[in-house]
Structure formats: structure tokens, C-alpha cells
Amino acid sequence: MSTPFLSLRDLKVHFSTEDGIVKAVDGLSFDLEKGKTLGIVGESGSGKSVTNMAILGLHDPRNTTMDGEILLEGKELISASESELEKLRGNKMSMIFQDALASLSPYHTIGAQIAETYRKHTGASKKEARARAIEMLRRVGIPQPDVRVDDYPHQFSGGMRQRAMIAMALVCDPELLIADEPTTALDVTVQAQIMDLLKDLQQEFGTAIIFITHDLGVIADIADDVLVMYGGRCVERGTKKQVLSAPEHPYTLGLLNSMPSLDGPVDVPLSPIPGSPPSLLNPPSGCRFHPRCAFAEKVTDGRCSSERPKLEVAEGRGSACHLTVEQKRELFSDYAATRHN
Ligand SMILES: Nc1ncnc2c1ncn2[C@@H]1O[C@H](COP(=O)(O)OP(=O)(O)OP(=O)(O)O)[C@@H](O)[C@H]1O
Ligand code: SF4
Ligand SMILES: [Mg+2]
């Protein structure tokens, strides 16, 4: 088998805090190929951003312990030096954050910031870098890019700033783009435009994308594969169709039931998942979802609270739950009946 483009193997990211060790990511594995989009979904605090900041090497080593492997084209990144990571960031891999205003400097023009990133990684001249900045702004759909290149971030609307940040993230043709809730703050129309833009750019450059979101509707639009995180672990993964149409984990089922139907208006009341996300200082024993799981009592010997369910993955499909396939079929059938009839 060929080496996957990006591969996480049993990644652990733990933070030392005054209150103890926060196990933010606790044994996460996945592969991502070029030209594909992996959607990562999960409640607030499930470890989505921490995972992706680990890939970029952005955690402070003074209070962070990382374990496992992050392999980018076979090169291990956890043990890479800061200067090696610095070279990769912005060049081979880059990230779009939720808040463009906080990520752009208010003191420099949009064009200067894009050009600077380009110059840093390519050694291009100022003139070449400015031309490249204009070209990137044009590509992301900024009108009159040769004029707007000299605007400061506050002169751009929210949607335009987000586009500018995408232009900056893509200026060096990265092979991996991590988008952390890049459209949450935008209105629905602009959100749709940005998603289309990412899809176009992916087609053009063959970029691998990790797209983090709370919104399963966004996942349905953009992802090829989906990874569902709960309490710093993956509870379910598979293709978009598998995960959204035939979930195998009670938590995924809960997420789907707590949002409006993806395939048309259905008269089903929404039911949020009861309880709150787990403590990562003192995570629940066994299955981390057990204190909130409606099906835990169906599993014999109280295994849900004592034994960690393994994530068994075959051909990219898997879930971590003690329920048998037959139990799931029976217990989850209500979901299928109400949603897809
Ligand atoms: N530097 C840090 N020190 C201590 N704890 C941290 C640190 N960074 C993140 N955490 C904790 O790690 C957990 C996972 O955080 P993370 O930001 O990955 O969540 P998330 O899934 O991205 O959530 P959201 O959807 O709200 O963005 C949280 O409990 C958070 O408080
Ligand atoms: S292992 Fe048990 S508690 Fe965890 S999701 Fe499955 S049934 Fe629920
Ligand atoms: Mg986050």
C-alpha cells in the first residue's frame, strides 16, 4: 500500500494545567489523501482544534505533551524541529481560522500580508509577490483586486476578509489546508460562496482539506469522509453517506437528531443530547459517552462504564461502541423511519 498523504497514529495531546492534566486528544488515528476533504465534527471541547493545531505544530511545548505519530508524506512531525515546522506552515500546510479579523494584522494592507507570506516561503521579489497577491485576490472573487490589494482589513466586509484569509492560506499552493469553522461567523449566502470557492480551489490544486465544523449541513455539502469526535477520541468514521445516513454510534445519532433534517423538511421535533460534554481532566471511565447515552443499559455487564470500546475500522468505516450490529439495527431503526420516509 502507498503511504497516505497525512496519517495520524494514536495521537495524544495532553496539557499540564494547575488543575491537572487535560487529556484534550486521547488516541486519535486517521488518514487523509490528496484532493480529499475530511470533515471533523463534534461538540465544543471535543478536541477538534487541538488536533489540528497539533498537525501544524502550534502547541506550546512548555505545557503540552504529544504522543503518537503525525506523518505528512511519511515524515513524522511530532519530533520535527520548530524550524522544520515553520518551513512547512504556510507552504505545504496552512490553516484558515474562524475569525479573520483576529488573524489579520490591522496595521498592514491585505496585499502586503499576502505578499509577505509568499515572499517568506518562495523568496520572490516584492514586485512578483504583489502581482501574486493580486492574482490570489482575484481568484477568491475580490472585485477590482488591483485596487483592493491596498486596502486594510477594516475596509473589507466580513465575507471579503474571510476570502482574503483564504487567499493568504493558499498563496503558496499548500497541499494540506485546515479550515477551522471558517464560515461560522458569516451569513448563509457568503457561507455558500466560500464553500464553493474551497471546492473550486481543491479541484484546481488537488489540495487535501480538513474541515472542522459543528454543522452537519456543512459536512453534507463539502466532505468526502467524516470523523466524529467525542471527548478527545474518534467515536465514528466513514464516508459522508455512511455516517450521515446510517450512523453506527449513539453519539452521532444524537447529533443528527439534534439538527434539522438534511434531506428536506421533515416534521420531527429536534432533541438535543441530554447532559454536558465530558470533563477532560477526569474523563468518564469506559465509554466516555456513557453518562449521556440512552442505550448504555442495553449492553450487558455494565461494560459501557468499565471497558473502553475499541474503534474497529475496516476500509475506512468504523465506530467505537459495545452495542452489537443487530442491537444497533433495531435501536436505531426509529431514526431511519422518522428521517428518511
Ligand atoms: N492550551 C491549553 N491548555 C489547557 N487546555 C486546553 C488548551 N487548549 C485547549 N484546551 C482544552 O482542550 C479541550 C479541547 O479543545 P478544542 O479547542 O480542541 O475544542 P474544539 O472541539 O475545537 O471546540 P470548539 O468547537 O468550541 O472550537 C477543551 O476542553 C479546551 O479547554
Ligand atoms: S459503548 Fe455503551 S455508552 Fe458508549 S455509545 Fe455504545 S452503548 Fe452508548
Ligand atoms: Mg475549535
CSV table of C-alpha atoms and ligand atoms in Angstrom, one decimal:
chain,number,residue,atom,x,y,z
A,1,MET,CA,0.0,0.0,0.0
A,2,SER,CA,1.2,3.5,-0.8
A,3,THR,CA,2.0,6.0,2.0
A,4,PRO,CA,-1.1,8.1,2.9
A,5,PHE,CA,-0.6,11.8,2.4
A,6,LEU,CA,-1.5,12.6,6.0
A,7,SER,CA,-1.7,10.0,8.7
A,8,LEU,CA,-2.4,10.4,12.4
A,9,ARG,CA,-1.5,7.4,14.6
A,10,ASP,CA,-2.8,7.2,18.1
A,11,LEU,CA,-2.3,11.0,18.6
A,12,LYS,CA,-2.4,12.2,22.2
A,13,VAL,CA,-2.3,15.8,23.1
A,14,HIS,CA,-2.3,16.5,26.9
A,15,PHE,CA,-1.9,19.8,28.6
A,16,SER,CA,-0.5,20.4,32.1
A,17,THR,CA,-2.7,22.8,34.0
A,18,GLU,CA,-3.0,24.0,37.6
A,19,ASP,CA,-6.0,21.7,37.9
A,20,GLY,CA,-4.2,18.6,36.5
A,21,ILE,CA,-3.7,17.0,33.1
A,22,VAL,CA,-6.2,17.9,30.4
A,23,LYS,CA,-6.5,15.0,28.0
A,24,ALA,CA,-7.7,17.1,25.1
A,25,VAL,CA,-6.9,14.4,22.4
A,26,ASP,CA,-6.5,10.9,23.6
A,27,GLY,CA,-5.7,8.4,21.0
A,28,LEU,CA,-6.8,9.6,17.6
A,29,SER,CA,-6.0,8.0,14.2
A,30,PHE,CA,-7.0,8.8,10.7
A,31,ASP,CA,-5.6,9.0,7.1
A,32,LEU,CA,-6.3,11.7,4.5
A,33,GLU,CA,-5.4,11.5,0.8
A,34,LYS,CA,-4.6,14.4,-1.5
A,35,GLY,CA,-7.6,16.0,-3.2
A,36,LYS,CA,-10.0,14.7,-0.5
A,37,THR,CA,-11.9,16.5,2.3
A,38,LEU,CA,-12.2,15.1,5.7
A,39,GLY,CA,-15.0,16.7,7.8
A,40,ILE,CA,-14.4,16.7,11.6
A,41,VAL,CA,-17.5,17.2,13.7
A,42,GLY,CA,-18.2,17.1,17.4
A,43,GLU,CA,-19.4,19.3,20.2
A,44,SER,CA,-17.5,22.2,21.7
A,45,GLY,CA,-14.4,21.0,23.6
A,46,SER,CA,-14.2,17.6,21.8
A,47,GLY,CA,-10.6,18.3,20.7
A,48,LYS,CA,-11.1,19.4,17.0
A,49,SER,CA,-9.0,22.5,17.1
A,50,VAL,CA,-6.4,20.9,19.4
A,51,THR,CA,-5.9,18.1,16.9
A,52,ASN,CA,-5.4,20.4,14.0
A,53,MET,CA,-3.1,22.8,15.9
A,54,ALA,CA,-1.0,19.7,16.7
A,55,ILE,CA,-0.7,18.9,13.0
A,56,LEU,CA,0.6,22.4,12.4
A,57,GLY,CA,2.9,22.2,15.4
A,58,LEU,CA,1.3,25.2,17.1
A,59,HIS,CA,1.1,24.0,20.7
A,60,ASP,CA,3.3,25.5,23.3
A,61,PRO,CA,5.8,22.7,24.2
A,62,ARG,CA,6.2,24.1,27.7
A,63,ASN,CA,2.8,22.7,28.9
A,64,THR,CA,1.9,20.3,26.1
A,65,THR,CA,2.8,16.6,25.9
A,66,MET,CA,2.3,15.0,22.5
A,67,ASP,CA,2.4,11.3,21.8
A,68,GLY,CA,1.8,9.1,18.8
A,69,GLU,CA,2.7,10.0,15.2
A,70,ILE,CA,1.7,12.7,12.8
A,71,LEU,CA,3.0,11.6,9.4
A,72,LEU,CA,3.0,14.0,6.4
A,73,GLU,CA,4.0,12.1,3.3
A,74,GLY,CA,5.8,9.7,5.7
A,75,LYS,CA,7.6,12.5,7.6
A,76,GLU,CA,7.0,12.5,11.3
A,77,LEU,CA,6.0,15.9,12.6
A,78,ILE,CA,5.8,15.5,16.4
A,79,SER,CA,9.5,15.1,16.6
A,80,ALA,CA,10.2,17.8,13.9
A,81,SER,CA,12.1,20.9,14.9
A,82,GLU,CA,10.4,24.3,15.1
A,83,SER,CA,12.4,25.5,12.0
A,84,GLU,CA,11.2,22.5,10.0
A,85,LEU,CA,7.6,23.1,11.0
A,86,GLU,CA,8.0,26.8,10.3
A,87,LYS,CA,9.0,25.9,6.8
A,88,LEU,CA,6.0,23.6,6.3
A,89,ARG,CA,3.5,26.0,7.7
A,90,GLY,CA,2.1,28.4,5.1
A,91,ASN,CA,4.0,26.4,2.4
A,92,LYS,CA,3.0,22.8,2.5
A,93,MET,CA,0.2,23.2,5.0
A,94,SER,CA,-1.9,26.1,6.1
A,95,MET,CA,-4.9,26.9,8.2
A,96,ILE,CA,-7.9,29.2,7.9
A,97,PHE,CA,-9.3,30.2,11.3
A,98,GLN,CA,-12.8,31.2,12.3
A,99,ASP,CA,-12.0,34.8,13.0
A,100,ALA,CA,-10.3,36.5,10.0
A,101,LEU,CA,-10.2,39.9,11.8
A,102,ALA,CA,-8.2,38.4,14.7
A,103,SER,CA,-5.8,36.6,12.3
A,104,LEU,CA,-5.0,39.6,10.0
A,105,SER,CA,-2.9,42.4,11.2
A,106,PRO,CA,-4.8,45.7,11.3
A,107,TYR,CA,-1.6,47.7,10.6
A,108,HIS,CA,-0.7,46.3,7.2
A,109,THR,CA,-2.7,46.2,3.9
A,110,ILE,CA,-4.3,42.9,2.9
A,111,GLY,CA,-2.0,42.8,-0.1
A,112,ALA,CA,1.2,43.4,1.9
A,113,GLN,CA,0.2,40.5,4.2
A,114,ILE,CA,-0.4,38.1,1.4
A,115,ALA,CA,2.7,39.2,-0.4
A,116,GLU,CA,4.8,38.8,2.8
A,117,THR,CA,3.7,35.2,3.3
A,118,TYR,CA,4.6,34.5,-0.4
A,119,ARG,CA,8.0,36.1,-0.1
A,120,LYS,CA,8.8,34.3,3.1
A,121,HIS,CA,8.3,30.9,1.5
A,122,THR,CA,9.4,31.5,-2.1
A,123,GLY,CA,12.0,34.3,-1.9
A,124,ALA,CA,10.1,36.1,-4.6
A,125,SER,CA,10.8,39.8,-5.3
A,126,LYS,CA,8.4,42.4,-3.9
A,127,LYS,CA,7.0,43.1,-7.3
A,128,GLU,CA,6.4,39.4,-8.0
A,129,ALA,CA,4.8,39.0,-4.6
A,130,ARG,CA,2.4,41.9,-5.2
A,131,ALA,CA,1.4,40.5,-8.5
A,132,ARG,CA,0.8,37.2,-6.9
A,133,ALA,CA,-1.3,38.8,-4.1
A,134,ILE,CA,-3.5,40.5,-6.7
A,135,GLU,CA,-3.9,37.2,-8.6
A,136,MET,CA,-4.9,35.4,-5.4
A,137,LEU,CA,-7.4,38.1,-4.5
A,138,ARG,CA,-8.9,37.8,-8.0
A,139,ARG,CA,-9.1,34.0,-7.6
A,140,VAL,CA,-11.0,34.2,-4.4
A,141,GLY,CA,-13.5,36.6,-6.0
A,142,ILE,CA,-12.5,40.0,-4.6
A,143,PRO,CA,-13.7,42.7,-7.1
A,144,GLN,CA,-11.1,45.1,-8.5
A,145,PRO,CA,-8.2,43.2,-6.9
A,146,ASP,CA,-5.6,45.5,-8.3
A,147,VAL,CA,-7.2,48.3,-6.3
A,148,ARG,CA,-8.4,46.4,-3.2
A,149,VAL,CA,-4.9,44.9,-2.7
A,150,ASP,CA,-4.0,48.2,-0.9
A,151,ASP,CA,-7.0,48.2,1.5
A,152,TYR,CA,-6.6,47.5,5.2
A,153,PRO,CA,-8.6,44.6,6.8
A,154,HIS,CA,-11.1,47.1,8.3
A,155,GLN,CA,-12.0,48.3,4.8
A,156,PHE,CA,-13.1,44.8,3.8
A,157,SER,CA,-16.5,43.2,4.8
A,158,GLY,CA,-16.6,40.1,6.9
A,159,GLY,CA,-17.0,37.8,3.9
A,160,MET,CA,-14.3,39.6,2.0
A,161,ARG,CA,-11.9,39.3,4.9
A,162,GLN,CA,-12.6,35.6,5.1
A,163,ARG,CA,-11.8,35.4,1.4
A,164,ALA,CA,-8.6,37.3,1.9
A,165,MET,CA,-7.6,34.9,4.6
A,166,ILE,CA,-8.3,32.0,2.2
A,167,ALA,CA,-6.1,33.8,-0.4
A,168,MET,CA,-3.4,34.1,2.2
A,169,ALA,CA,-3.7,30.4,3.2
A,170,LEU,CA,-3.5,29.3,-0.4
A,171,VAL,CA,-0.9,31.7,-1.7
A,172,CYS,CA,1.9,29.1,-1.6
A,173,ASP,CA,-0.3,26.3,-3.0
A,174,PRO,CA,-0.4,24.3,0.2
A,175,GLU,CA,-1.1,20.6,-0.2
A,176,LEU,CA,-2.9,20.5,3.1
A,177,LEU,CA,-5.5,23.1,4.1
A,178,ILE,CA,-7.1,23.0,7.6
A,179,ALA,CA,-10.3,25.1,7.8
A,180,ASP,CA,-11.4,25.5,11.4
A,181,GLU,CA,-15.0,26.7,11.3
A,182,PRO,CA,-14.2,29.1,8.6
A,183,THR,CA,-17.7,30.1,7.8
A,184,THR,CA,-19.5,30.1,11.2
A,185,ALA,CA,-19.5,33.9,11.6
A,186,LEU,CA,-20.8,34.5,8.1
A,187,ASP,CA,-24.3,34.8,6.7
A,188,VAL,CA,-25.7,31.8,4.8
A,189,THR,CA,-25.1,33.3,1.3
A,190,VAL,CA,-21.5,34.2,1.9
A,191,GLN,CA,-21.0,30.8,3.6
A,192,ALA,CA,-22.2,29.1,0.5
A,193,GLN,CA,-19.9,31.2,-1.7
A,194,ILE,CA,-16.9,30.4,0.4
A,195,MET,CA,-17.7,26.7,0.3
A,196,ASP,CA,-18.0,26.8,-3.5
A,197,LEU,CA,-14.7,28.6,-3.6
A,198,LEU,CA,-12.9,26.0,-1.5
A,199,LYS,CA,-14.3,23.2,-3.7
A,200,ASP,CA,-13.1,25.0,-6.9
A,201,LEU,CA,-9.7,25.6,-5.4
A,202,GLN,CA,-9.5,22.0,-4.3
A,203,GLN,CA,-10.3,20.9,-7.9
A,204,GLU,CA,-7.7,23.2,-9.3
A,205,PHE,CA,-4.8,22.5,-6.8
A,206,GLY,CA,-5.7,19.0,-5.6
A,207,THR,CA,-5.5,20.2,-2.0
A,208,ALA,CA,-6.3,17.9,0.9
A,209,ILE,CA,-8.7,19.7,3.2
A,210,ILE,CA,-9.6,19.1,6.9
A,211,PHE,CA,-12.8,20.9,7.5
A,212,ILE,CA,-13.9,21.4,11.1
A,213,THR,CA,-17.5,22.3,11.9
A,214,HIS,CA,-20.4,21.9,14.3
A,215,ASP,CA,-22.7,21.9,11.4
A,216,LEU,CA,-23.6,18.6,9.8
A,217,GLY,CA,-25.3,20.5,6.9
A,218,VAL,CA,-21.9,21.9,6.0
A,219,ILE,CA,-20.4,18.4,6.3
A,220,ALA,CA,-23.1,17.2,3.9
A,221,ASP,CA,-22.0,19.8,1.5
A,222,ILE,CA,-18.3,19.6,1.5
A,223,ALA,CA,-16.9,16.4,3.0
A,224,ASP,CA,-15.9,13.1,1.4
A,225,ASP,CA,-15.2,11.4,4.7
A,226,VAL,CA,-16.4,12.3,8.2
A,227,LEU,CA,-14.8,11.8,11.6
A,228,VAL,CA,-17.0,12.3,14.7
A,229,MET,CA,-15.1,13.3,17.8
A,230,TYR,CA,-16.3,13.0,21.4
A,231,GLY,CA,-14.2,13.7,24.4
A,232,GLY,CA,-10.8,13.7,22.6
A,233,ARG,CA,-11.5,10.5,20.7
A,234,CYS,CA,-13.0,9.4,17.5
A,235,VAL,CA,-16.3,7.6,18.0
A,236,GLU,CA,-17.2,7.1,14.4
A,237,ARG,CA,-15.8,7.5,11.0
A,238,GLY,CA,-16.8,6.6,7.4
A,239,THR,CA,-17.8,8.2,4.2
A,240,LYS,CA,-20.2,11.1,4.4
A,241,LYS,CA,-23.1,9.0,3.2
A,242,GLN,CA,-22.3,6.2,5.7
A,243,VAL,CA,-22.1,8.5,8.7
A,244,LEU,CA,-25.0,10.8,7.9
A,245,SER,CA,-27.4,8.2,6.5
A,246,ALA,CA,-26.6,5.1,8.5
A,247,PRO,CA,-24.9,6.2,11.8
A,248,GLU,CA,-23.4,3.5,13.9
A,249,HIS,CA,-22.7,5.3,17.1
A,250,PRO,CA,-25.3,6.7,19.6
A,251,TYR,CA,-23.5,10.0,19.8
A,252,THR,CA,-23.6,10.5,16.0
A,253,LEU,CA,-27.3,9.6,16.1
A,254,GLY,CA,-27.8,12.1,18.9
A,255,LEU,CA,-26.0,14.8,16.8
A,256,LEU,CA,-28.2,14.0,13.8
A,257,ASN,CA,-31.4,14.1,15.9
A,258,SER,CA,-30.4,17.5,17.4
A,259,MET,CA,-30.4,19.2,14.0
A,260,PRO,CA,-32.9,19.8,11.2
A,261,SER,CA,-33.2,17.0,8.7
A,262,LEU,CA,-30.5,17.1,6.0
A,263,ASP,CA,-32.7,15.8,3.2
A,264,GLY,CA,-35.8,18.0,3.2
A,265,PRO,CA,-38.3,19.3,5.7
A,266,VAL,CA,-39.5,16.5,8.0
A,267,ASP,CA,-41.9,17.1,10.8
A,268,VAL,CA,-39.7,15.7,13.5
A,269,PRO,CA,-39.1,17.5,16.8
A,270,LEU,CA,-35.4,18.2,17.4
A,271,SER,CA,-34.0,16.6,20.5
A,272,PRO,CA,-30.7,17.9,21.9
A,273,ILE,CA,-28.4,15.4,23.5
A,274,PRO,CA,-29.1,15.5,27.3
A,275,GLY,CA,-26.2,16.2,29.7
A,276,SER,CA,-23.0,18.0,29.0
A,277,PRO,CA,-19.7,17.2,27.4
A,278,PRO,CA,-17.2,15.1,29.5
A,279,SER,CA,-14.5,16.6,31.7
A,280,LEU,CA,-11.2,16.1,30.1
A,281,LEU,CA,-9.4,16.4,33.4
A,282,ASN,CA,-11.3,13.5,34.8
A,283,PRO,CA,-12.9,11.7,31.9
A,284,PRO,CA,-15.7,9.1,32.5
A,285,SER,CA,-14.4,5.5,32.7
A,286,GLY,CA,-15.1,3.0,29.9
A,287,CYS,CA,-17.0,4.7,27.0
A,288,ARG,CA,-16.7,8.4,27.5
A,289,PHE,CA,-20.3,8.9,26.3
A,290,HIS,CA,-21.8,6.5,28.8
A,291,PRO,CA,-23.2,9.1,31.3
A,292,ARG,CA,-25.3,10.6,28.4
A,293,CYS,CA,-26.1,7.5,26.3
A,294,ALA,CA,-29.7,6.3,26.1
A,295,PHE,CA,-28.6,2.8,25.1
A,296,ALA,CA,-25.9,2.1,27.7
A,297,GLU,CA,-28.3,-0.1,29.7
A,298,LYS,CA,-28.8,-2.4,26.7
A,299,VAL,CA,-25.2,-3.5,27.0
A,300,THR,CA,-24.7,-6.4,29.5
A,301,ASP,CA,-22.3,-6.4,32.5
A,302,GLY,CA,-22.2,-2.6,32.7
A,303,ARG,CA,-19.4,-2.7,30.2
A,304,CYS,CA,-20.1,0.8,28.9
A,305,SER,CA,-18.8,2.3,32.2
A,306,SER,CA,-16.0,-0.1,32.7
A,307,GLU,CA,-14.5,-1.0,29.3
A,308,ARG,CA,-13.3,1.3,26.6
A,309,PRO,CA,-15.0,0.3,23.3
A,310,LYS,CA,-12.4,-0.2,20.6
A,311,LEU,CA,-12.7,1.7,17.3
A,312,GLU,CA,-12.6,-1.1,14.8
A,313,VAL,CA,-12.0,0.3,11.3
A,314,ALA,CA,-12.4,-1.7,8.1
A,315,GLU,CA,-11.9,0.1,4.8
A,316,GLY,CA,-12.3,3.5,6.5
A,317,ARG,CA,-15.6,2.6,8.2
A,318,GLY,CA,-15.8,2.1,11.9
A,319,SER,CA,-17.3,3.1,15.3
A,320,ALA,CA,-16.4,2.6,18.9
A,321,CYS,CA,-19.5,1.2,20.7
A,322,HIS,CA,-20.3,-2.0,22.6
A,323,LEU,CA,-23.7,-2.5,21.0
A,324,THR,CA,-23.9,-5.3,18.5
A,325,VAL,CA,-24.7,-4.7,14.9
A,326,GLU,CA,-28.2,-6.3,15.5
A,327,GLN,CA,-28.9,-4.1,18.5
A,328,LYS,CA,-28.0,-1.0,16.5
A,329,ARG,CA,-30.2,-2.1,13.6
A,330,GLU,CA,-33.1,-2.5,16.0
A,331,LEU,CA,-32.5,0.5,18.3
A,332,PHE,CA,-31.6,3.0,15.5
A,333,SER,CA,-34.4,2.0,13.2
A,334,ASP,CA,-36.7,4.7,14.7
A,335,TYR,CA,-34.2,7.2,13.4
A,336,ALA,CA,-34.3,5.9,9.9
A,337,ALA,CA,-38.1,5.6,9.9
A,338,THR,CA,-38.7,9.2,11.0
A,339,ARG,CA,-36.0,10.8,8.9
A,340,HIS,CA,-36.0,9.0,5.6
A,341,ASN,CA,-39.6,8.1,4.9
B,1,LIG,N1,-3.6,25.2,25.9
B,1,LIG,C1,-4.5,24.6,26.5
B,1,LIG,N2,-4.4,24.3,27.8
B,1,LIG,C2,-5.3,23.6,28.5
B,1,LIG,N3,-6.4,23.1,28.0
B,1,LIG,C3,-6.6,23.4,26.7
B,1,LIG,C4,-5.7,24.1,25.9
B,1,LIG,N4,-6.1,24.2,24.6
B,1,LIG,C5,-7.3,23.6,24.6
B,1,LIG,N5,-7.6,23.1,25.8
B,1,LIG,C6,-8.8,22.3,26.2
B,1,LIG,O1,-8.9,21.2,25.3
B,1,LIG,C7,-10.2,20.8,25.0
B,1,LIG,C8,-10.4,20.7,23.6
B,1,LIG,O2,-10.4,22.0,23.0
B,1,LIG,P1,-10.6,22.3,21.4
B,1,LIG,O3,-10.3,23.7,21.3
B,1,LIG,O4,-9.9,21.3,20.6
B,1,LIG,O5,-12.1,22.0,21.3
B,1,LIG,P2,-13.0,22.1,19.9
B,1,LIG,O6,-13.5,20.7,19.7
B,1,LIG,O7,-12.2,22.8,18.9
B,1,LIG,O8,-14.2,23.0,20.4
B,1,LIG,P3,-15.0,24.2,19.7
B,1,LIG,O9,-16.0,23.6,18.8
B,1,LIG,O10,-15.6,25.0,20.8
B,1,LIG,O11,-13.9,25.0,18.9
B,1,LIG,C9,-11.1,21.9,25.7
B,1,LIG,O12,-11.5,21.4,26.9
B,1,LIG,C10,-10.1,23.0,25.9
B,1,LIG,O13,-10.5,23.7,27.1
B,2,SF4,S1,-20.4,1.9,24.3
B,2,SF4,FE1,-22.3,2.0,25.5
B,2,SF4,S2,-22.3,4.0,26.4
B,2,SF4,FE2,-20.9,4.0,24.7
B,2,SF4,S3,-22.1,4.7,22.9
B,2,SF4,FE3,-22.1,2.4,22.9
B,2,SF4,S4,-24.0,1.9,24.1
B,2,SF4,FE4,-23.5,4.0,24.5
B,3,MG,MG,-12.3,24.6,18.0
